[in-house]
Coordinates of C-alpha atoms and ligand atoms in Angstrom, one line a residue:
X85 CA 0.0 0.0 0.0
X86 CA 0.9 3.5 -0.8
X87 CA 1.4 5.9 2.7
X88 CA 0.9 9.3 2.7
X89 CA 3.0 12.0 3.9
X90 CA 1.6 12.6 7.1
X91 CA 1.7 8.7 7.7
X92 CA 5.1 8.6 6.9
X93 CA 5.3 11.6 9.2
X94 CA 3.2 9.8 12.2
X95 CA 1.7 12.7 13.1
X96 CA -1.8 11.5 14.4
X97 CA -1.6 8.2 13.8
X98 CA -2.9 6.1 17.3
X99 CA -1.1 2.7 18.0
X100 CA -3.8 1.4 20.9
X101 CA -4.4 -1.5 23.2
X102 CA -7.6 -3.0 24.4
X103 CA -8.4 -1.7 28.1
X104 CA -9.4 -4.9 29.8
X105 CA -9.9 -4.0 33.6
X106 CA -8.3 -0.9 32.7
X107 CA -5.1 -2.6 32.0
X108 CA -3.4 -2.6 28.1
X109 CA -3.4 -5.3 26.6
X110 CA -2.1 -6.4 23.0
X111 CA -2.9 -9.1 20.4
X112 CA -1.1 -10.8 17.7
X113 CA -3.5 -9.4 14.9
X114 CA -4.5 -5.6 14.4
X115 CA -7.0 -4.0 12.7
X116 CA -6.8 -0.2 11.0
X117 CA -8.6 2.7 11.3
X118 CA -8.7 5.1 8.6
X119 CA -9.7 8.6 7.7
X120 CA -12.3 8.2 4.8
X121 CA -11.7 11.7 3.6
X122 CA -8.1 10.6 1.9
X123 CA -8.0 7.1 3.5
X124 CA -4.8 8.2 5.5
X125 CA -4.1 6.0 8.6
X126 CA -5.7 6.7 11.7
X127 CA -4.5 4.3 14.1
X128 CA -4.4 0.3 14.6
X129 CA -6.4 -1.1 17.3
X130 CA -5.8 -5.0 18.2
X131 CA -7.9 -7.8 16.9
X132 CA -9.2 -9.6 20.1
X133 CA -10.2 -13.1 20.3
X134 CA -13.3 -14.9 22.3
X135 CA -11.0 -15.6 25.4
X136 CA -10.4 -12.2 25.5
X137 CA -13.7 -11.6 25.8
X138 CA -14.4 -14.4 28.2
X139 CA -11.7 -12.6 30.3
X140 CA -13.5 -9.3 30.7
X141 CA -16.9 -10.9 31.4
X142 CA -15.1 -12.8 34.2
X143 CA -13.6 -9.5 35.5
X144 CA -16.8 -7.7 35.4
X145 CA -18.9 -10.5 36.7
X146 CA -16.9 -11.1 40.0
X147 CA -16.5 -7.2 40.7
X148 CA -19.2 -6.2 42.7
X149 CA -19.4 -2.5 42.8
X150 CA -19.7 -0.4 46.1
X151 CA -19.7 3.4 44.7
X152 CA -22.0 5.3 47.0
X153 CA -24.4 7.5 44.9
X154 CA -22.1 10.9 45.4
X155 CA -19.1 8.8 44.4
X156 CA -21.2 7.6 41.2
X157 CA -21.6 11.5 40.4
X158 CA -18.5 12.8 40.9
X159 CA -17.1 10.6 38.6
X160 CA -19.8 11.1 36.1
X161 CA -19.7 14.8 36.4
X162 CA -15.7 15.1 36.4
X163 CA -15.9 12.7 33.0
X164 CA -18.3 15.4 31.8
X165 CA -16.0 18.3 32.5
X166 CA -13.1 16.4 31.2
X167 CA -14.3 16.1 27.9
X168 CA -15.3 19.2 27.5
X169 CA -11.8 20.5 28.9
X170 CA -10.4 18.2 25.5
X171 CA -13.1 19.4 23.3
X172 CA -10.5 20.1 20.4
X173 CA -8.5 16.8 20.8
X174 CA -11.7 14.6 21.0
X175 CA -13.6 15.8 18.3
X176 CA -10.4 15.9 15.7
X177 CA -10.0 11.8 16.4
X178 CA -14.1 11.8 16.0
X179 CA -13.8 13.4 12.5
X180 CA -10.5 11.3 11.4
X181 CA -12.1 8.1 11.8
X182 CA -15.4 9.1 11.0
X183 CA -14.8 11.3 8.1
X184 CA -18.0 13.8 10.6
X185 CA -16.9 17.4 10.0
X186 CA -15.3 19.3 12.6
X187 CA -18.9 21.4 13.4
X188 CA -20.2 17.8 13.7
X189 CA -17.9 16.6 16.2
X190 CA -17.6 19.2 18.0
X191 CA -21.4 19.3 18.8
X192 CA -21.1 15.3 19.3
X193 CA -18.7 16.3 22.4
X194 CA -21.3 18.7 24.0
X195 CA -23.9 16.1 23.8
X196 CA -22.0 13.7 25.5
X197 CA -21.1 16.0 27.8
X198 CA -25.3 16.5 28.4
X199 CA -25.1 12.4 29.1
X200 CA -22.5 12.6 32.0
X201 CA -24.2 15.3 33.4
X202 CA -27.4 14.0 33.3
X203 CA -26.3 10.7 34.3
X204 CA -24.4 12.2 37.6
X205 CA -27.7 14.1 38.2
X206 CA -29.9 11.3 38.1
X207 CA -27.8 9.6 40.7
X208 CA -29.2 11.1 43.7
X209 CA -32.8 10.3 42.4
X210 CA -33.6 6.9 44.0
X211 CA -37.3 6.0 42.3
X212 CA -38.3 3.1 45.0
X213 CA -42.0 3.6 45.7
X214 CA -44.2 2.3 48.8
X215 CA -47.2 0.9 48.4
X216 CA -49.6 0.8 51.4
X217 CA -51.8 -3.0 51.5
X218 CA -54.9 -2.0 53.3
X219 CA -56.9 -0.9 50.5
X220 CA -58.5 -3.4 49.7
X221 CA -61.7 -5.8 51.9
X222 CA -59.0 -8.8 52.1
X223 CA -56.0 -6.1 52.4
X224 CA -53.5 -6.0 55.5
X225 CA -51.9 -4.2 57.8
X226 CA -48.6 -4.0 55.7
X227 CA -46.3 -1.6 53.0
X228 CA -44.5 -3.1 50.0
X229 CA -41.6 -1.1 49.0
X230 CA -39.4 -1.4 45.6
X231 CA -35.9 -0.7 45.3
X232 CA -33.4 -1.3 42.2
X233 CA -30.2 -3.4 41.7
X234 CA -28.0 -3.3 39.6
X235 CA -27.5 -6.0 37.2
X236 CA -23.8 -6.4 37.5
X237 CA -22.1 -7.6 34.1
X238 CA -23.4 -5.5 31.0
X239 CA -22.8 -5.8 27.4
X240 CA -22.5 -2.9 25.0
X241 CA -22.0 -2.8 21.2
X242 CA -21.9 0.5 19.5
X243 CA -22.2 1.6 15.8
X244 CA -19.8 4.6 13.8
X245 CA -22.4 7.7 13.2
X246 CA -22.1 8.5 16.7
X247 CA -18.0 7.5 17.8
X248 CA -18.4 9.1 21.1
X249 CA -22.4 10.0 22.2
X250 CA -23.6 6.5 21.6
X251 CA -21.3 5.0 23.7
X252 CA -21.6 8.1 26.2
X253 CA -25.5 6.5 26.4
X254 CA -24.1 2.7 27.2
X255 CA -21.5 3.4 29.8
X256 CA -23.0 6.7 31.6
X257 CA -26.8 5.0 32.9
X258 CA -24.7 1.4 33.6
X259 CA -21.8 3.4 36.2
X260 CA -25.2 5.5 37.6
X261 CA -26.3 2.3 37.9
X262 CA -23.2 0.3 39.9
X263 CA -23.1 -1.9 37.1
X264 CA -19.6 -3.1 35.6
X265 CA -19.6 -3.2 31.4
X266 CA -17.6 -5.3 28.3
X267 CA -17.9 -2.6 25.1
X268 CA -17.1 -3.7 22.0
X269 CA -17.5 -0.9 20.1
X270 CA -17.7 -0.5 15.9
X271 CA -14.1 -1.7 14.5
X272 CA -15.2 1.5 11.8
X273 CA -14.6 4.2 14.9
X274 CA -12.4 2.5 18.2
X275 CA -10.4 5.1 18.9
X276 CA -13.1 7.9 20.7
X277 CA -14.4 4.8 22.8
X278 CA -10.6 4.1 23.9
X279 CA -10.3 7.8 24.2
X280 CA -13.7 8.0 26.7
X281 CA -12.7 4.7 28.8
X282 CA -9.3 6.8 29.9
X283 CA -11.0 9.4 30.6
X284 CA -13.6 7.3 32.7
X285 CA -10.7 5.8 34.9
X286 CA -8.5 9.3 34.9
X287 CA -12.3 10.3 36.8
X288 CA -11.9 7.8 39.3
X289 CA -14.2 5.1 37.9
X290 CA -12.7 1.3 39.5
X291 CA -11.1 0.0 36.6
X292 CA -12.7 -3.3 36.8
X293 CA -16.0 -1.5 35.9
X294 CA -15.0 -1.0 32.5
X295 CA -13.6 -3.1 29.4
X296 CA -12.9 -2.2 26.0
X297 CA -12.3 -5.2 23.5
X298 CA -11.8 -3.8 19.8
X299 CA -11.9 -6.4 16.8
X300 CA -14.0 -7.6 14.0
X301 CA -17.5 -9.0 15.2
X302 CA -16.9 -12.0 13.1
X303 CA -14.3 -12.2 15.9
X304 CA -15.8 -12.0 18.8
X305 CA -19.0 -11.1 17.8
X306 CA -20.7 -14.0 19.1
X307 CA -19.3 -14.0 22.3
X308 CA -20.3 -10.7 23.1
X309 CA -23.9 -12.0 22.8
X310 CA -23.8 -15.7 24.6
X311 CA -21.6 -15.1 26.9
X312 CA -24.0 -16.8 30.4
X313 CA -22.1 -13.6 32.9
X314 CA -23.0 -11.2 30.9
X315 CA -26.8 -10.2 32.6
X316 CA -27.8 -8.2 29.2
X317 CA -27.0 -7.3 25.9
X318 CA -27.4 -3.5 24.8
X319 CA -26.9 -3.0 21.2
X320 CA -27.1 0.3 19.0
X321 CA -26.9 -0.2 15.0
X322 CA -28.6 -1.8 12.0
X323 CA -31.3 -3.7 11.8
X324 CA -29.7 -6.6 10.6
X325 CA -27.2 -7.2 13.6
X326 CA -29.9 -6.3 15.7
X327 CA -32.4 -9.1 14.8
X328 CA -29.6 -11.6 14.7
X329 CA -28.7 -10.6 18.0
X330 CA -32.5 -11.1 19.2
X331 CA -32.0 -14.9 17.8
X332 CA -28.8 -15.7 19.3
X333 CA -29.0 -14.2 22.6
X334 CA -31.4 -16.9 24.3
X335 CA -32.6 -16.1 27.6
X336 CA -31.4 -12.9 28.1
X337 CA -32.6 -9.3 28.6
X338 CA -31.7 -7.6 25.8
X339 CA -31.9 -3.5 24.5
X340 CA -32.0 -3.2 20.8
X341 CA -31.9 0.4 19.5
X342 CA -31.8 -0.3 15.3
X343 CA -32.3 1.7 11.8
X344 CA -34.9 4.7 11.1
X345 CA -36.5 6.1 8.2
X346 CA -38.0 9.0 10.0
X347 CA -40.5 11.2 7.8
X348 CA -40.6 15.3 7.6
X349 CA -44.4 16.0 7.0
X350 CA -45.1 19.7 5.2
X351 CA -48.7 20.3 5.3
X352 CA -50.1 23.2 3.1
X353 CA -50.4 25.3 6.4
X354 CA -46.9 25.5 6.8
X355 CA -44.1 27.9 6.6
X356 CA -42.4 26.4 4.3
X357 CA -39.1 28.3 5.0
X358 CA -39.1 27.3 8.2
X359 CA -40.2 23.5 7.1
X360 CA -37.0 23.8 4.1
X361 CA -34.8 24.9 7.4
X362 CA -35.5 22.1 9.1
X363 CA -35.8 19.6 6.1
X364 CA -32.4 20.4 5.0
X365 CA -30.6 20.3 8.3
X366 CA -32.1 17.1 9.6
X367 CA -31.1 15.6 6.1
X368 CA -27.3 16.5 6.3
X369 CA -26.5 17.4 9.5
X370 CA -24.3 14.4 10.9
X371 CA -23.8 13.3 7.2
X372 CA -27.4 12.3 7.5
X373 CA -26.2 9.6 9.1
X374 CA -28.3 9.5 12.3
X375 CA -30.8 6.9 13.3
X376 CA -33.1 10.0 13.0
X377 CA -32.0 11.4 10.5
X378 CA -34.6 13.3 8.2
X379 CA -34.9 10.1 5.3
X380 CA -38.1 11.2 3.5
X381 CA -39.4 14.9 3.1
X382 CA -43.4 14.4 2.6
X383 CA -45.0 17.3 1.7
X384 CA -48.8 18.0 0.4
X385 CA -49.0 18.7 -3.2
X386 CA -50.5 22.5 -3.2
X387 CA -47.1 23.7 -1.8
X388 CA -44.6 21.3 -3.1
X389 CA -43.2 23.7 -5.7
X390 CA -42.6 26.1 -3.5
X391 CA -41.3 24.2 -1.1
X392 CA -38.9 22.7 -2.9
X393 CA -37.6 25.8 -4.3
X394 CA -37.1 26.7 -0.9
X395 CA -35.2 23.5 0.1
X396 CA -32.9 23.6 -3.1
X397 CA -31.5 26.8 -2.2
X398 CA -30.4 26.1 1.5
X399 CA -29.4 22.7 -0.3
X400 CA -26.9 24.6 -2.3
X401 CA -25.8 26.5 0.3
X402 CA -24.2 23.9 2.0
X403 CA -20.6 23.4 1.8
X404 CA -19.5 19.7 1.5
X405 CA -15.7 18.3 1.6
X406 CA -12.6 18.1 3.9
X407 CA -14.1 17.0 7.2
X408 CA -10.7 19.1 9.2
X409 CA -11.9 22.5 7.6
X410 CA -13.6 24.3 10.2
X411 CA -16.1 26.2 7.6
X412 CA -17.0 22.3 6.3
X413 CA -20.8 21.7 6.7
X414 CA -21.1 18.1 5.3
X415 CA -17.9 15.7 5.9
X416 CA -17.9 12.2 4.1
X417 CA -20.3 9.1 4.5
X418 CA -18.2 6.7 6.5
X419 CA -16.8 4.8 3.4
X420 CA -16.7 5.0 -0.1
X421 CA -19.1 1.4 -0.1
X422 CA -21.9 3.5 1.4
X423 CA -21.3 6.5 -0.6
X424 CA -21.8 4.5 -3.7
X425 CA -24.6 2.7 -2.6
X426 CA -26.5 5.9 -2.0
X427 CA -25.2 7.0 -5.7
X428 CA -26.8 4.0 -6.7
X429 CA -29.9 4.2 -4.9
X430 CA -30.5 7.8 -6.6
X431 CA -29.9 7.1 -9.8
X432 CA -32.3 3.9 -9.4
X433 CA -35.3 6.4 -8.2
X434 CA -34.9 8.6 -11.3
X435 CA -33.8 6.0 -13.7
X436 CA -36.5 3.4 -12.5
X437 CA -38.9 5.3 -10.9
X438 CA -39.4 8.5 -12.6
X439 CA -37.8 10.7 -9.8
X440 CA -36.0 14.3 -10.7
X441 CA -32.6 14.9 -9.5
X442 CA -32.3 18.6 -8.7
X443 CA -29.0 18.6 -7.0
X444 CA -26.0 16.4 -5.9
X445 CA -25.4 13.3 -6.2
X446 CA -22.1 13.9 -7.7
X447 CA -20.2 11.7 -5.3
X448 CA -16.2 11.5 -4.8
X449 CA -14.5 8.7 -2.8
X450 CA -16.7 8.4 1.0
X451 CA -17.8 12.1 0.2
X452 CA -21.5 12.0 -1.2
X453 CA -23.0 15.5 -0.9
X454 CA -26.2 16.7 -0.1
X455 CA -28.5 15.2 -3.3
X456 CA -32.0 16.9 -3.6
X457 CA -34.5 14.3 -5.2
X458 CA -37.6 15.3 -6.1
X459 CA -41.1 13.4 -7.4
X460 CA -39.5 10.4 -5.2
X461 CA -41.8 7.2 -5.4
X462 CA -42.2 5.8 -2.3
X463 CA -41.7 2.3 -3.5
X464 CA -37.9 3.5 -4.4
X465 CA -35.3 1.8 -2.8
X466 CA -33.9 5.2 -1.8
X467 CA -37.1 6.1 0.5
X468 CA -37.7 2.3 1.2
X469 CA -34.5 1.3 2.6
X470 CA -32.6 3.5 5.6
X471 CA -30.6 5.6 3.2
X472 CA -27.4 6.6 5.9
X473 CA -26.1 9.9 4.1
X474 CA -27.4 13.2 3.4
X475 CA -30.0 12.5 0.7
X476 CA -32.8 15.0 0.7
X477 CA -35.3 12.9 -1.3
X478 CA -38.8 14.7 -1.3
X479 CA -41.9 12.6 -2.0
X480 CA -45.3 14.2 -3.2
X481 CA -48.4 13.4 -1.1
X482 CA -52.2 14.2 -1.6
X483 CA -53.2 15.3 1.9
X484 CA -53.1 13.5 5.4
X485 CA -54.4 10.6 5.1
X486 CA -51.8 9.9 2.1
X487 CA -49.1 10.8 4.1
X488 CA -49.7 9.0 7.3
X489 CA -50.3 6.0 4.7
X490 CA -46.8 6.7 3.0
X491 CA -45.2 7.3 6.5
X492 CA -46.3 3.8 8.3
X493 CA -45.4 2.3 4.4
X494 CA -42.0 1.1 5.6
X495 CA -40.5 -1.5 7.9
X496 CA -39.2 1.4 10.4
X497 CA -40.8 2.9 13.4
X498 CA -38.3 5.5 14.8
X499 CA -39.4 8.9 14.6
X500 CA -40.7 11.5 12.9
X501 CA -41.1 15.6 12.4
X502 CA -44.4 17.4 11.1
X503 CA -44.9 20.9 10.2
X504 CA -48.5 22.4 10.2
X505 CA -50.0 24.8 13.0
X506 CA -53.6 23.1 13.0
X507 CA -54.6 21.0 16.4
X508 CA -56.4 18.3 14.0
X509 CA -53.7 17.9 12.6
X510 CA -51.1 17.4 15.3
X511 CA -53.6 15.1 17.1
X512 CA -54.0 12.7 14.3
X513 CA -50.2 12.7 13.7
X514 CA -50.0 12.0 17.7
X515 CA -52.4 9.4 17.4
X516 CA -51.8 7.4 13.8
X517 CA -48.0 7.8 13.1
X518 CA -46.4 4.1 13.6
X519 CA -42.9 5.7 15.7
X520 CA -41.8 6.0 18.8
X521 CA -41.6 9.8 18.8
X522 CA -43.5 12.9 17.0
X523 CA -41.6 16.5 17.1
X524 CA -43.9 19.2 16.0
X525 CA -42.2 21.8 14.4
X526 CA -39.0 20.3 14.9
X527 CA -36.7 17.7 13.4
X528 CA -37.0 13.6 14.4
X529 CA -33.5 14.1 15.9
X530 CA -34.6 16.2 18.3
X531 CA -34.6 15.3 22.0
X532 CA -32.6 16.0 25.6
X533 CA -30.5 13.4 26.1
X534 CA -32.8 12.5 29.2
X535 CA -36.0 11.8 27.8
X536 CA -37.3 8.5 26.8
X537 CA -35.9 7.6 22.8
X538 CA -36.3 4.6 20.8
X539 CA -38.7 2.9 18.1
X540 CA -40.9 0.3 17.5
X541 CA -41.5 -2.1 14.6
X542 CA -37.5 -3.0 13.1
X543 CA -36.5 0.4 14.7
X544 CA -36.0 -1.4 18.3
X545 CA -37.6 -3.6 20.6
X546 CA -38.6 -3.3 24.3
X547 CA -36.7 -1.1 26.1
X548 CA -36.3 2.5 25.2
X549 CA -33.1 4.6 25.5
X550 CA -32.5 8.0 27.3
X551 CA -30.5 8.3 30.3
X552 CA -33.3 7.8 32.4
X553 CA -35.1 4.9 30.9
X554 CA -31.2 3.1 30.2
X555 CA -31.0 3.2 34.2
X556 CA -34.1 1.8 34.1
X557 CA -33.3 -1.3 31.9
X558 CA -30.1 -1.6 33.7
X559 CA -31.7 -2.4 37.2
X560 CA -33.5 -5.2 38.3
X561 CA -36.5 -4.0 40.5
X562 CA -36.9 -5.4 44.0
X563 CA -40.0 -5.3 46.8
X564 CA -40.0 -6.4 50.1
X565 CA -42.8 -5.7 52.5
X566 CA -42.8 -5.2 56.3
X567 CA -45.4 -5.4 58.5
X568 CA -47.2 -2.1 59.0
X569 CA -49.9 -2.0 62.3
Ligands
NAD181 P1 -24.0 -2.3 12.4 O1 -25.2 -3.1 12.8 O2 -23.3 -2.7 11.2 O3 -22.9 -2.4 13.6 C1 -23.2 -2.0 14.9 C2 -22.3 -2.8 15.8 O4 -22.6 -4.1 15.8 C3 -20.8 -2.6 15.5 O5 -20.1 -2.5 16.8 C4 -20.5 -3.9 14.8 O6 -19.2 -4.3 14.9 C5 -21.4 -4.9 15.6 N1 -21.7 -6.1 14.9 C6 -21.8 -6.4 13.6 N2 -22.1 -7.7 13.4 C7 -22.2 -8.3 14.6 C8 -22.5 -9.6 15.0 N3 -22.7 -10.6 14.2 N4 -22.5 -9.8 16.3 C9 -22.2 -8.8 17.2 N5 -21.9 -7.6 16.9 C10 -21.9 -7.3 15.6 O7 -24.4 -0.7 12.4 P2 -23.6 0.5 12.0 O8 -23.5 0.5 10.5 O9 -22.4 0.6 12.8 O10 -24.6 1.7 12.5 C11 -25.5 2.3 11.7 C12 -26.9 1.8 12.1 O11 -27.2 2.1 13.5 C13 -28.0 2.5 11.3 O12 -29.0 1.6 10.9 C14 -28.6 3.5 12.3 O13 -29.9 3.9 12.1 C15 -28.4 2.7 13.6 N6 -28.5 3.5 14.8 C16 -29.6 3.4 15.6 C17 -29.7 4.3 16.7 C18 -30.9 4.2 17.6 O14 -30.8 4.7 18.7 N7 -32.0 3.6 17.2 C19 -28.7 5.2 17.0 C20 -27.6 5.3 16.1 C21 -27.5 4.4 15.0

């Protein structure tokens, strides 16, 4: 292979270890990272094996953590203040093995930051309720009261879009929680989750609370799932790996946060700039790849012209290319396979399916920029499928009734944004949309890292994310009852 000049000059390039019980530890194979801007090396993170794995669920099993609630925050809120103290450093190594411009990563480290603070906050909140017996004819003289335990062994897989706030939403609930945790995050981006786990311990967390095994899930994929110590399996990414994880894990609790193909709704009501605004940024922002990412723009015929107008010419505003220049607005898709694939996918809905191409789609290497579609069929593989860049594909819709039809039409149940003003409106979006959230006058993404977040239908299953609801999941929920005269 060819090296560049800064590889030959090793300027940023990471050799690291796995962090098993805190300690670094190395492996005969490695595996690189690299930056898919200009494919320059990144770093090399080892290749673990099963036993590895085996180890770290051995470690975390037998630790029994003893952090009082104030310990729990301090190190939660010092890991918060930490990263933000390294904002610079963190999110250059987020955008150089995620090809996420800098004004991307950069906000990724404040929302992390929102998840350790929330997460220290939440640990004086203790839930437990009483319940009092006599209330019924055959009632006693007796409370019940509930308290929650941690699990103990947790493990955590993460995906690429988000290198450092998805993993923030693993680790920060489980330490709340006492609970030790194995995470195997995405061999695409290991570097920011090596980077976080230092700065976990550096905050005082016990070492043996936290392991980080790198590799390729063919690996040691499988023994992140079966593995009988670990108590549950929490998994972010595709809907693919998510489902096979549902078959493989057996009897096990398990948290599966998977794909979206969250809808914009325009209704002739709205302001359209203010709709185009939001269109446009929840399409690209991220490289439109968020699990709530704005993937179809539905908007009601009478003001689809103008609309779209509207949305070309924020479109073209946008500046797309190197993901290290500070003025960037759109960085690269995370490989030049995905780029391609959403090439593809365009030219299929116009070729095939009778869509316009207005702008974009004029990709080079991992860099697809933002490609405005319009006329989209809804049957198109581009609308159909979770497209994971920053397509702006706009289908045409008769009124509400159409749309909620089109917008239920897919596999996915994530989220969704609608535009319009009216009350019957919003209340039969509220009440027919199949997702798991519905942001009126803002994009799906939106949220506070606190409130309850997930899908339904392929987009997840059971539990739902959020700092609260994670500490939730990661607790087992006890009564006892004493006698009460
Ligand atoms: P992915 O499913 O390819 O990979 C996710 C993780 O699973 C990685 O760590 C990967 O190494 C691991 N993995 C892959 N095969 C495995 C196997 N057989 N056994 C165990 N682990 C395995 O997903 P991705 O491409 O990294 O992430 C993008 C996807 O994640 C998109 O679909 C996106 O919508 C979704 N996502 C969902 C949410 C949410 O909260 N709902 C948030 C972010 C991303």
């Amino acid at each position: 292979t060819i090296t560049t000049k800064s590889e030959r000059a090793g300027s940023d390039v990471r050799h690291e270890y796995l962090r098993i019980a805190g300690k670094k530890v190395e492996t005969k194979a490695r595996l690189e990272v690299r930056f898919p801007w200009d494919n320059r090396l990144v770093g090399t993170v080892p290749r673990a094996t099963p036993e590895l794995v085996a180890e770290a669920f051995q470690i975390a099993h037998d630790y029994k953590p003893k952090l009082t609630r104030y310990q729990r925050q301090q190190i939660l809120l010092k890991t918060a203040d930490l990263l933000v103290s390294r904002k610079e450093e963190l999110s250059r190594l987020i955008t150089l093995e995620s090809g996420l411009c800098l004004k991307d990563s950069l906000y990724e480290v404040g929302r992390a930051y929102d998840v350790f603070t929330f997460a220290g906050q939440l640990c004086m909140l203790d839930d437990g309720q009483t319940f009092s017996c006599d209330l019924t004819p055959h009632g006693k003289s007796r409370k019940i009261f509930t308290l929650r335990q941690p699990l103990n062994a947790i493990s955590a897989i993460t995906p690429f879009n988000h290198p450092l706030n998805m993993v923030a939403h693993k680790l920060a609930p489980a330490f709340a929680t006492n609970n030790c945790v194995v995470l195997k995050p995405t061999e695409l981006t290991p570097l920011t989750a090596l980077f976080l786990a230092d700065t976990l311990y550096e905050a005082g967390l016990p070492p043996e609370m936290l392991s980080v095994i790198t590799g390729n899930p063919s690996d040691i994929g499988d023994a992140m799932i079966v593995d009988p110590r670990a108590d549950l399996v929490t998994f972010t990414g595709s809907v693919r790996v998510g489902k096979y994880i549902a078959e493989k894990a057996g009897y096990k609790r398990i948290v599966l946060e998977l794909g979206g193909n969250d809808p914009l709704i325009v209704m002739e009501d709205a302001d359209l700039d203010k709709a185009a605004e939001l269109a446009v940024a929840g399409a690209t922002k991220n490289s439109g790849q968020r699990c709530t990412a704005v993937k179809r723009i539905l908007v009601v015929d009478k003001v689809a012209d103008a609309f779209v107008e509207r949305v070309l010419a924020k479109a073209k505003k946008l500046k797309a290319g190197d993901p290290l220049d500070p003025e960037t607005d759109v960085g690269t898709v995370i490989h030049e396979r995905a780029a391609t694939l959403f090439q593809n996918r365009v030219s299929e809905a116009v070729a095939r399916h009778g869509a316009k191409l207005l702008h974009g789609n004029d990709r080079q290497g991992a860099l697809f920029p933002p490609t405005v579609v319009d006329h989209v069929d809804p049957q198109a593989e581009l609308v159909r499928e979770e497209t994971f860049g920053p397509a702006i594909p706009i289908i045409r819709v008769k009124d509400i009734h159409h749309a909620i039809q089109v917008s239920n039409g897919t596999a996915y149940g994530l989220s969704s944004g609608v535009c319009t003003d009216r009350l019957d409106y919003i209340t039969k979006f509220v009440d027919e949309l199949q997702v798991g959230t519905v942001n009126v006058w803002e994009v799906p993404g939106y949220r506070i890292e606190m409130s309850p977040f997930g899908g339904i239908k392929d987009s997840g299953l059971g539990y739902k994310e959020g700092v609260l609801e994670a500490m939730k999941s990661f607790t087992n929920v006890k009564t006892w009852s004493l006698p009460w005269p």
